[in-house]
Coordinates of C-alpha atoms and ligand atoms in Angstrom, one line a residue:
M192 CA 96.2 109.3 129.3
N193 CA 93.9 111.7 127.4
D194 CA 92.4 110.2 124.5
A195 CA 90.0 112.4 123.6
L196 CA 90.6 113.7 120.0
S197 CA 90.5 109.8 119.1
R198 CA 87.0 109.4 120.6
E199 CA 85.8 112.5 118.7
L200 CA 87.5 111.3 115.0
Y201 CA 85.5 108.0 116.4
A202 CA 82.7 109.1 116.7
R203 CA 83.1 110.6 112.8
A204 CA 84.3 107.9 111.3
R205 CA 81.6 106.1 112.7
Q206 CA 79.5 108.0 110.4
R207 CA 80.9 107.3 107.1
L208 CA 83.6 104.0 107.6
P209 CA 81.7 100.7 108.6
G210 CA 82.6 100.8 111.8
G211 CA 85.2 104.0 111.5
V212 CA 87.8 101.5 110.1
N213 CA 89.0 100.4 106.6
S214 CA 89.7 96.9 108.4
P215 CA 88.0 95.4 111.1
V216 CA 91.1 94.6 112.9
R217 CA 91.8 98.5 114.0
S218 CA 88.3 99.2 115.3
F219 CA 89.9 97.8 118.6
L220 CA 86.2 96.3 119.3
S221 CA 87.7 93.2 121.1
V222 CA 89.1 94.9 123.7
G223 CA 86.1 96.8 124.1
C224 CA 87.7 100.6 123.5
A225 CA 88.3 103.5 121.7
P226 CA 90.6 103.0 118.5
R227 CA 93.9 104.9 118.6
F228 CA 93.6 107.6 115.6
I229 CA 97.3 108.6 114.2
A230 CA 99.3 111.4 113.1
S231 CA 101.9 110.2 112.9
A232 CA 105.3 107.2 113.7
K233 CA 109.7 107.2 113.8
G234 CA 111.4 104.4 115.2
S235 CA 109.3 102.2 117.1
H236 CA 107.6 104.8 118.2
I237 CA 103.4 106.0 117.1
T238 CA 102.2 108.7 118.1
D239 CA 98.1 109.4 118.6
V240 CA 96.8 112.6 118.0
D241 CA 96.4 113.4 121.2
G242 CA 99.9 113.7 121.3
N243 CA 100.4 110.3 123.3
E244 CA 103.5 108.7 121.9
M245 CA 103.6 104.4 122.6
I246 CA 106.3 101.7 122.4
D247 CA 104.9 100.2 118.9
Y248 CA 104.4 96.2 118.6
V249 CA 102.0 96.3 115.9
C250 CA 104.3 97.4 113.3
S251 CA 101.2 98.3 110.4
W252 CA 100.6 94.3 110.9
G253 CA 104.8 93.5 109.7
P254 CA 106.1 95.7 107.4
G255 CA 107.3 98.2 109.9
I256 CA 110.6 95.6 109.9
L257 CA 112.9 98.5 109.9
G258 CA 111.1 100.8 112.2
H259 CA 109.0 103.7 110.9
A260 CA 110.0 105.9 108.8
H261 CA 112.9 105.1 107.8
P262 CA 115.3 107.3 106.4
E263 CA 117.4 105.9 103.6
V264 CA 113.9 104.6 102.5
L265 CA 112.0 107.8 103.0
E266 CA 115.0 109.7 100.3
K267 CA 113.9 106.9 97.9
V268 CA 109.6 107.3 97.9
K269 CA 111.3 111.3 97.7
A270 CA 113.0 110.8 94.6
A271 CA 110.7 108.2 93.5
C272 CA 107.5 110.7 93.7
D273 CA 109.5 113.4 91.9
A274 CA 109.6 111.4 89.3
G275 CA 105.9 110.8 88.6
L276 CA 103.7 108.9 90.7
T277 CA 102.6 106.3 88.0
Y278 CA 102.6 105.6 84.5
G279 CA 100.9 102.0 83.4
A280 CA 104.3 100.7 81.5
P281 CA 107.4 98.9 82.9
T282 CA 109.6 101.0 85.0
E283 CA 113.6 99.5 85.7
R284 CA 112.5 99.2 89.5
E285 CA 109.8 96.4 88.6
V286 CA 112.7 94.9 87.0
E287 CA 114.9 94.8 90.1
M288 CA 112.4 93.7 91.8
A289 CA 111.8 90.4 90.3
E290 CA 115.9 90.0 90.4
L291 CA 116.2 90.7 93.9
L292 CA 113.2 88.0 94.3
S293 CA 114.8 85.3 92.8
V294 CA 117.7 86.0 94.3
L295 CA 116.4 86.1 97.9
V296 CA 114.1 83.6 97.4
P297 CA 115.4 81.3 94.6
S298 CA 112.3 79.4 94.8
M299 CA 110.3 82.3 92.5
E300 CA 112.4 82.1 89.5
V301 CA 110.1 84.2 87.8
S302 CA 107.2 86.4 89.6
R303 CA 105.0 89.3 88.4
L304 CA 104.2 92.2 91.0
V305 CA 100.4 93.1 92.3
S306 CA 99.1 95.4 95.2
S307 CA 98.3 93.8 98.0
G308 CA 98.2 90.0 99.6
T309 CA 95.0 89.7 99.0
E310 CA 95.4 89.5 95.9
A311 CA 99.2 87.6 95.6
V312 CA 96.7 85.1 97.3
M313 CA 94.0 84.9 95.1
S314 CA 96.0 85.5 91.8
A315 CA 98.6 82.3 92.8
I316 CA 95.6 80.1 93.4
R317 CA 94.4 80.5 89.8
V318 CA 98.3 79.7 88.7
A319 CA 97.8 76.3 90.2
R320 CA 94.3 75.7 89.2
G321 CA 95.4 77.0 85.0
F322 CA 98.5 74.8 85.7
T323 CA 97.5 71.4 87.2
G324 CA 93.6 72.1 85.1
R325 CA 92.1 70.9 88.1
D326 CA 89.7 72.7 90.9
K327 CA 90.2 71.6 94.6
I328 CA 92.7 73.9 96.3
L329 CA 93.1 72.7 100.4
K330 CA 94.0 75.3 103.6
F331 CA 94.3 74.7 107.1
Q332 CA 92.1 76.1 109.4
G333 CA 92.9 79.4 111.0
C334 CA 95.3 80.6 108.2
Y335 CA 94.8 83.2 106.4
H336 CA 95.7 84.3 103.1
G337 CA 93.9 87.1 102.6
H338 CA 89.8 88.2 101.9
S339 CA 89.4 86.4 98.8
D340 CA 85.7 84.6 98.6
G341 CA 87.5 80.6 97.7
L342 CA 89.7 81.3 100.9
L343 CA 86.9 82.8 103.3
V344 CA 86.0 79.3 104.6
K345 CA 85.2 77.5 107.7
A346 CA 85.7 73.5 108.1
G347 CA 81.7 72.5 108.5
S348 CA 80.8 69.9 110.7
A349 CA 82.3 66.9 108.7
A350 CA 85.3 69.3 107.6
L351 CA 85.9 67.2 103.7
T352 CA 82.2 67.4 102.2
T353 CA 80.7 70.6 103.9
N354 CA 82.6 73.6 103.6
V355 CA 80.8 76.9 104.5
P356 CA 81.5 80.4 103.9
D357 CA 82.9 82.6 107.1
S358 CA 81.6 85.8 105.6
A359 CA 77.9 86.7 104.2
G360 CA 78.2 87.5 100.6
V361 CA 80.1 84.3 99.5
P362 CA 77.3 82.5 97.6
A363 CA 78.0 78.3 99.0
D364 CA 78.8 77.1 95.7
F365 CA 81.9 79.9 95.5
V366 CA 84.2 78.3 98.9
K367 CA 82.8 74.3 96.8
H368 CA 86.4 73.7 96.4
T369 CA 88.0 74.5 99.1
L370 CA 88.8 71.6 101.3
V371 CA 90.4 73.1 105.2
A372 CA 92.5 70.6 106.7
Q373 CA 93.7 71.0 110.6
Y374 CA 97.4 72.9 110.2
N375 CA 100.4 70.5 112.5
D376 CA 97.7 66.8 111.3
E377 CA 98.8 64.9 109.1
Q378 CA 96.1 62.3 109.1
S379 CA 93.8 65.4 108.3
V380 CA 95.5 66.5 104.9
R381 CA 96.2 62.4 103.8
A382 CA 92.9 62.0 104.2
C383 CA 91.4 65.1 101.8
F384 CA 93.8 63.4 99.0
E385 CA 92.2 60.6 99.6
A386 CA 89.1 61.3 98.9
F387 CA 90.1 64.0 96.1
P388 CA 93.3 61.7 94.8
D389 CA 93.4 63.5 91.5
E390 CA 91.4 66.6 91.9
I391 CA 93.6 69.4 94.8
A392 CA 95.3 72.0 92.2
A393 CA 97.9 73.0 95.1
V394 CA 97.5 72.9 98.7
I395 CA 98.0 76.7 100.5
V396 CA 99.6 77.2 103.8
E397 CA 101.0 79.8 106.7
P398 CA 104.4 77.9 107.0
V399 CA 104.5 79.4 110.8
A400 CA 101.4 80.1 110.5
A401 CA 100.7 83.9 112.0
N402 CA 96.4 84.8 111.5
M403 CA 95.7 83.1 114.3
G404 CA 97.6 84.2 116.6
V405 CA 101.4 82.4 116.0
V406 CA 101.2 78.8 115.8
L407 CA 104.6 77.3 114.8
P408 CA 104.4 73.9 111.9
E409 CA 105.8 71.3 114.2
A410 CA 108.5 69.3 113.2
G411 CA 108.5 67.6 109.9
F412 CA 104.9 68.9 109.1
L413 CA 106.2 71.2 106.3
R414 CA 108.0 68.4 104.6
F415 CA 104.9 66.0 104.8
L416 CA 103.7 68.8 102.9
R417 CA 106.2 68.6 100.3
E418 CA 106.1 65.3 100.4
I419 CA 102.6 64.7 99.7
T420 CA 101.6 67.4 97.1
E421 CA 104.8 65.4 94.9
K422 CA 102.7 62.1 95.8
Y423 CA 99.3 63.7 94.4
H424 CA 101.0 65.9 92.3
A425 CA 99.9 69.4 93.4
L426 CA 101.4 71.9 94.1
L427 CA 102.6 73.6 97.5
I428 CA 101.4 77.1 98.0
F429 CA 104.0 79.0 101.0
D430 CA 102.0 81.9 101.7
E431 CA 104.8 84.3 103.2
V432 CA 102.9 87.8 103.0
I433 CA 104.5 87.6 107.0
T434 CA 107.2 84.8 107.6
G435 CA 108.9 86.4 104.2
F436 CA 111.7 88.4 104.9
R437 CA 110.5 88.3 108.6
L438 CA 112.3 84.9 109.6
A439 CA 114.7 84.9 106.9
L440 CA 115.6 87.1 104.3
G441 CA 114.9 84.1 102.5
G442 CA 111.9 83.7 104.4
A443 CA 110.2 80.5 105.9
Q444 CA 111.1 78.6 102.6
E445 CA 114.9 79.2 103.7
Y446 CA 114.2 78.9 107.8
Y447 CA 112.8 75.2 107.6
G448 CA 114.5 74.4 104.2
V449 CA 111.4 73.4 102.2
T450 CA 110.8 74.5 98.7
P451 CA 106.8 75.4 97.4
D452 CA 106.3 75.6 94.2
L453 CA 104.9 78.6 94.5
T454 CA 105.2 81.5 97.0
T455 CA 103.3 84.8 98.2
L456 CA 104.6 88.3 99.7
G457 CA 102.9 90.9 100.8
K458 CA 104.1 93.2 104.0
I459 CA 107.2 93.7 104.2
I460 CA 108.1 93.0 100.4
G461 CA 106.4 97.1 100.0
G462 CA 108.2 98.7 102.8
G463 CA 105.0 100.5 103.9
M464 CA 103.4 100.9 100.9
P465 CA 101.1 98.3 98.9
V466 CA 103.3 95.6 97.4
G467 CA 102.5 92.0 96.7
A468 CA 104.3 89.3 94.8
Y469 CA 103.0 85.8 93.3
G470 CA 106.2 83.6 92.0
G471 CA 108.1 80.3 91.2
K472 CA 109.3 78.0 89.0
A473 CA 109.6 79.4 85.9
E474 CA 107.1 77.0 84.3
I475 CA 104.5 77.5 86.3
M476 CA 104.6 81.0 85.5
R477 CA 104.5 81.0 82.1
C478 CA 101.2 80.4 82.6
V479 CA 100.3 83.9 84.0
S480 CA 98.9 86.1 81.1
P481 CA 100.6 87.2 78.5
D482 CA 102.4 84.6 78.4
G483 CA 100.0 82.1 79.4
P484 CA 96.3 81.4 79.7
V485 CA 95.9 82.7 83.3
Y486 CA 94.5 86.2 83.4
Q487 CA 95.5 88.4 85.8
A488 CA 96.3 92.3 85.4
G489 CA 96.8 95.8 88.1
T490 CA 96.2 99.2 86.9
L491 CA 98.4 99.7 89.9
S492 CA 100.6 96.9 90.1
G493 CA 105.0 97.2 90.3
N494 CA 103.9 100.7 91.1
P495 CA 107.2 103.2 91.1
I496 CA 106.7 104.9 94.3
A497 CA 105.8 101.2 96.1
T498 CA 109.0 99.4 94.1
A499 CA 110.8 102.1 95.1
A500 CA 109.9 101.4 99.1
G501 CA 109.7 97.7 98.7
L502 CA 113.1 97.6 96.9
A503 CA 114.6 99.8 99.9
T504 CA 113.7 98.0 101.9
L505 CA 115.4 95.2 101.0
R506 CA 118.1 96.1 100.1
I507 CA 118.8 97.9 103.9
L508 CA 117.5 93.8 105.3
Q509 CA 119.7 92.3 102.2
Q510 CA 122.5 94.5 103.6
D511 CA 122.1 93.7 106.9
R512 CA 122.5 89.8 108.0
D513 CA 123.0 90.4 111.6
I514 CA 119.2 91.7 111.7
Y515 CA 117.8 89.0 111.9
R516 CA 119.2 87.9 114.8
R517 CA 118.8 91.3 116.4
L518 CA 115.4 91.1 115.9
E519 CA 115.4 87.3 117.6
A520 CA 116.9 88.9 120.2
K521 CA 114.6 91.6 121.3
T522 CA 111.8 89.2 121.4
L523 CA 113.3 86.5 123.9
R524 CA 113.8 89.2 126.6
L525 CA 110.1 90.0 125.3
R526 CA 109.1 86.1 125.3
D527 CA 110.8 85.4 128.7
A528 CA 109.8 88.6 130.2
F529 CA 106.3 87.1 129.3
L530 CA 106.9 83.6 130.6
S531 CA 109.1 85.0 134.1
A532 CA 105.9 86.3 134.7
G533 CA 103.1 84.7 133.3
A534 CA 100.7 82.1 134.8
G535 CA 98.5 80.3 132.3
I536 CA 99.9 81.3 129.4
Q537 CA 101.8 80.2 126.2
V538 CA 103.8 81.2 124.3
D539 CA 104.5 80.5 121.0
Q540 CA 107.7 82.4 119.4
V541 CA 109.8 81.9 116.0
G542 CA 112.4 84.6 115.3
S543 CA 110.5 87.5 115.7
L544 CA 107.6 86.8 115.4
M545 CA 105.4 85.6 118.7
S546 CA 102.7 86.0 120.5
V547 CA 100.8 85.6 124.4
F548 CA 97.7 83.1 124.0
F549 CA 96.0 83.3 128.0
T550 CA 95.1 79.8 127.7
D551 CA 96.5 76.4 129.4
T552 CA 96.4 74.1 125.8
P553 CA 99.6 73.9 124.4
V554 CA 98.9 76.2 120.8
V555 CA 99.6 73.9 117.6
D556 CA 96.1 73.9 116.4
Y557 CA 93.4 76.5 116.2
A558 CA 90.8 74.7 118.2
A559 CA 93.6 75.3 121.3
A560 CA 94.4 78.8 120.1
A561 CA 90.1 79.2 119.8
S562 CA 90.2 78.1 124.0
S563 CA 92.5 81.5 124.3
D564 CA 90.7 83.7 127.0
T565 CA 89.9 87.1 125.0
A566 CA 88.1 89.3 127.8
A567 CA 92.1 88.3 129.6
Y568 CA 93.6 89.2 126.6
A569 CA 91.7 93.2 126.3
D570 CA 92.5 92.7 130.1
Y571 CA 95.7 92.9 129.4
F572 CA 96.3 95.0 126.0
R573 CA 94.0 97.5 127.2
F574 CA 96.5 97.8 130.6
L575 CA 99.3 97.9 128.2
L576 CA 97.9 100.2 125.9
E577 CA 97.1 102.4 129.0
R578 CA 100.6 102.6 129.4
N579 CA 101.6 103.5 126.2
I580 CA 102.2 100.4 124.5
Y581 CA 100.3 99.1 121.4
V582 CA 100.0 95.5 121.5
A583 CA 97.7 93.9 118.4
P584 CA 94.1 94.6 119.6
S585 CA 93.0 91.2 119.0
Q586 CA 94.3 87.7 120.9
F587 CA 94.7 85.9 116.8
E588 CA 97.5 88.5 115.5
A589 CA 101.4 88.3 116.0
L590 CA 104.1 90.8 118.2
F591 CA 105.9 91.8 116.3
V592 CA 109.3 93.6 116.6
S593 CA 110.8 96.1 114.6
D594 CA 114.8 97.1 114.4
A595 CA 113.9 100.5 116.2
H596 CA 113.2 98.4 119.2
T597 CA 115.3 100.2 121.9
Q598 CA 116.8 98.8 124.4
E599 CA 114.7 101.4 126.3
D600 CA 111.6 100.6 124.7
L601 CA 112.8 96.4 125.4
D602 CA 113.2 97.3 129.6
R603 CA 109.8 99.5 129.7
T604 CA 107.9 96.6 128.0
C605 CA 108.9 93.5 130.2
E606 CA 108.6 96.0 133.4
V607 CA 104.7 96.1 131.7
I608 CA 104.3 92.9 131.1
K609 CA 105.8 91.8 134.8
E610 CA 103.4 94.9 136.6
Y611 CA 100.2 93.8 134.8
F612 CA 101.4 89.7 135.2
T613 CA 102.1 90.2 139.5
H614 CA 99.5 93.0 140.4
G615 CA 97.7 94.3 137.3
I616 CA 95.6 91.5 136.2
C617 CA 93.5 92.0 139.6
L618 CA 93.9 95.7 139.1
S619 CA 91.8 95.9 136.3
R620 CA 89.7 93.2 136.7
N621 CA 88.3 94.4 139.8
Ligands
PLP782 C1 97.9 89.8 105.9 C2 98.1 88.3 105.1 C3 97.0 88.6 104.1 C4 97.5 89.9 103.1 O1 97.6 90.8 102.8 P1 96.6 92.1 102.0 O2 97.7 93.1 101.6 O3 95.8 92.7 103.7 O4 95.4 91.6 101.4 C5 97.4 86.8 103.1 N1 97.7 86.5 103.4 C6 98.6 86.9 104.7 C7 99.2 84.9 105.9 C8 98.7 87.5 105.2 O5 99.2 87.6 106.5

């Protein structure tokens, strides 16, 4: 296995890009090797600049649910390009997208398109505050909602009162209205509402947490959030940037049968292009400018090329309702390979979302996820990479299966997983 050209590019990149990358997890820093620079991708495979063709379980962190370079999506994108790249004026496809969202995710009666998940969440929070006239928001430790200031928060020692920024450059004042509770811990949520009964604008949650590795909501947890937000007249926001169109066509809210007031989308909705969206009840969304007083705008929002890719992707998903069964079946094959081969690991899986944690502790929240042996994960990662299987270069990310993964891909992957857990651990650690 040769990665000379990737290494060369990485050396150049580090001169001119922070850490050599445009998003931190791509750097492979947590798995202790140089990142691969990708030249092309097709179906379930990506090929790096040295010509290594790898089975891809990152899928661009979720958007690639149909596999890379799906012919129908490419065709729509190419046709859209011929009509011009951007106008800064409304287009028919934006209307079609909003109409389709209201059908696929019925709670999104009215929605606004933006260009990333970060932007969608940041805007939804502003709407929740504008609508309720309240300042505080409640999030969960280990849930990621993009990199806007008010959401880069970790729980302090006295979580209710002393939350601290999770990033340099975020003034403590900017996170003083962000409360942090523990995922799957109803009591920690109740405590926040009891302390600030009239001040919490919204609870925001990943309905399946997928940014501390995949962590499932325990039975009744989402329904509890629905009930307590109603009781205190706060809004419930589901951040479905990962779960949207992945767990089901209607996202986690369809899968679990719990309806939020506002939903944020990203990743799959762009079909590989930069798209995000937020939306919800018409009554709430009427607050958004120019209908209402909550300002939010974007030069490239609803971009014609991006919406072409997104619409094509969503329509394929809509027309092929067996796809979610196929995706889950593939994921279960991998899950079973881990469960039969691995010791001292936990596998959290729902639908086509799955993570393998290197810990003995069942992973139900951030503390349990953080108990993982990240050095063991790094070891496993490198073993797979050397055998041309590309999984997330971090313990705290999901493994993504696409519709393009073949039985042959899965056979090979299961074989390597088995090899790692039976022989590889000592081989690569000695
Ligand atoms: C990826 C992600 C975001 C941020 O989306 P970007 O497009 O990277 O800005 C927000 N929330 C969740 C749940 C995500 O997984």
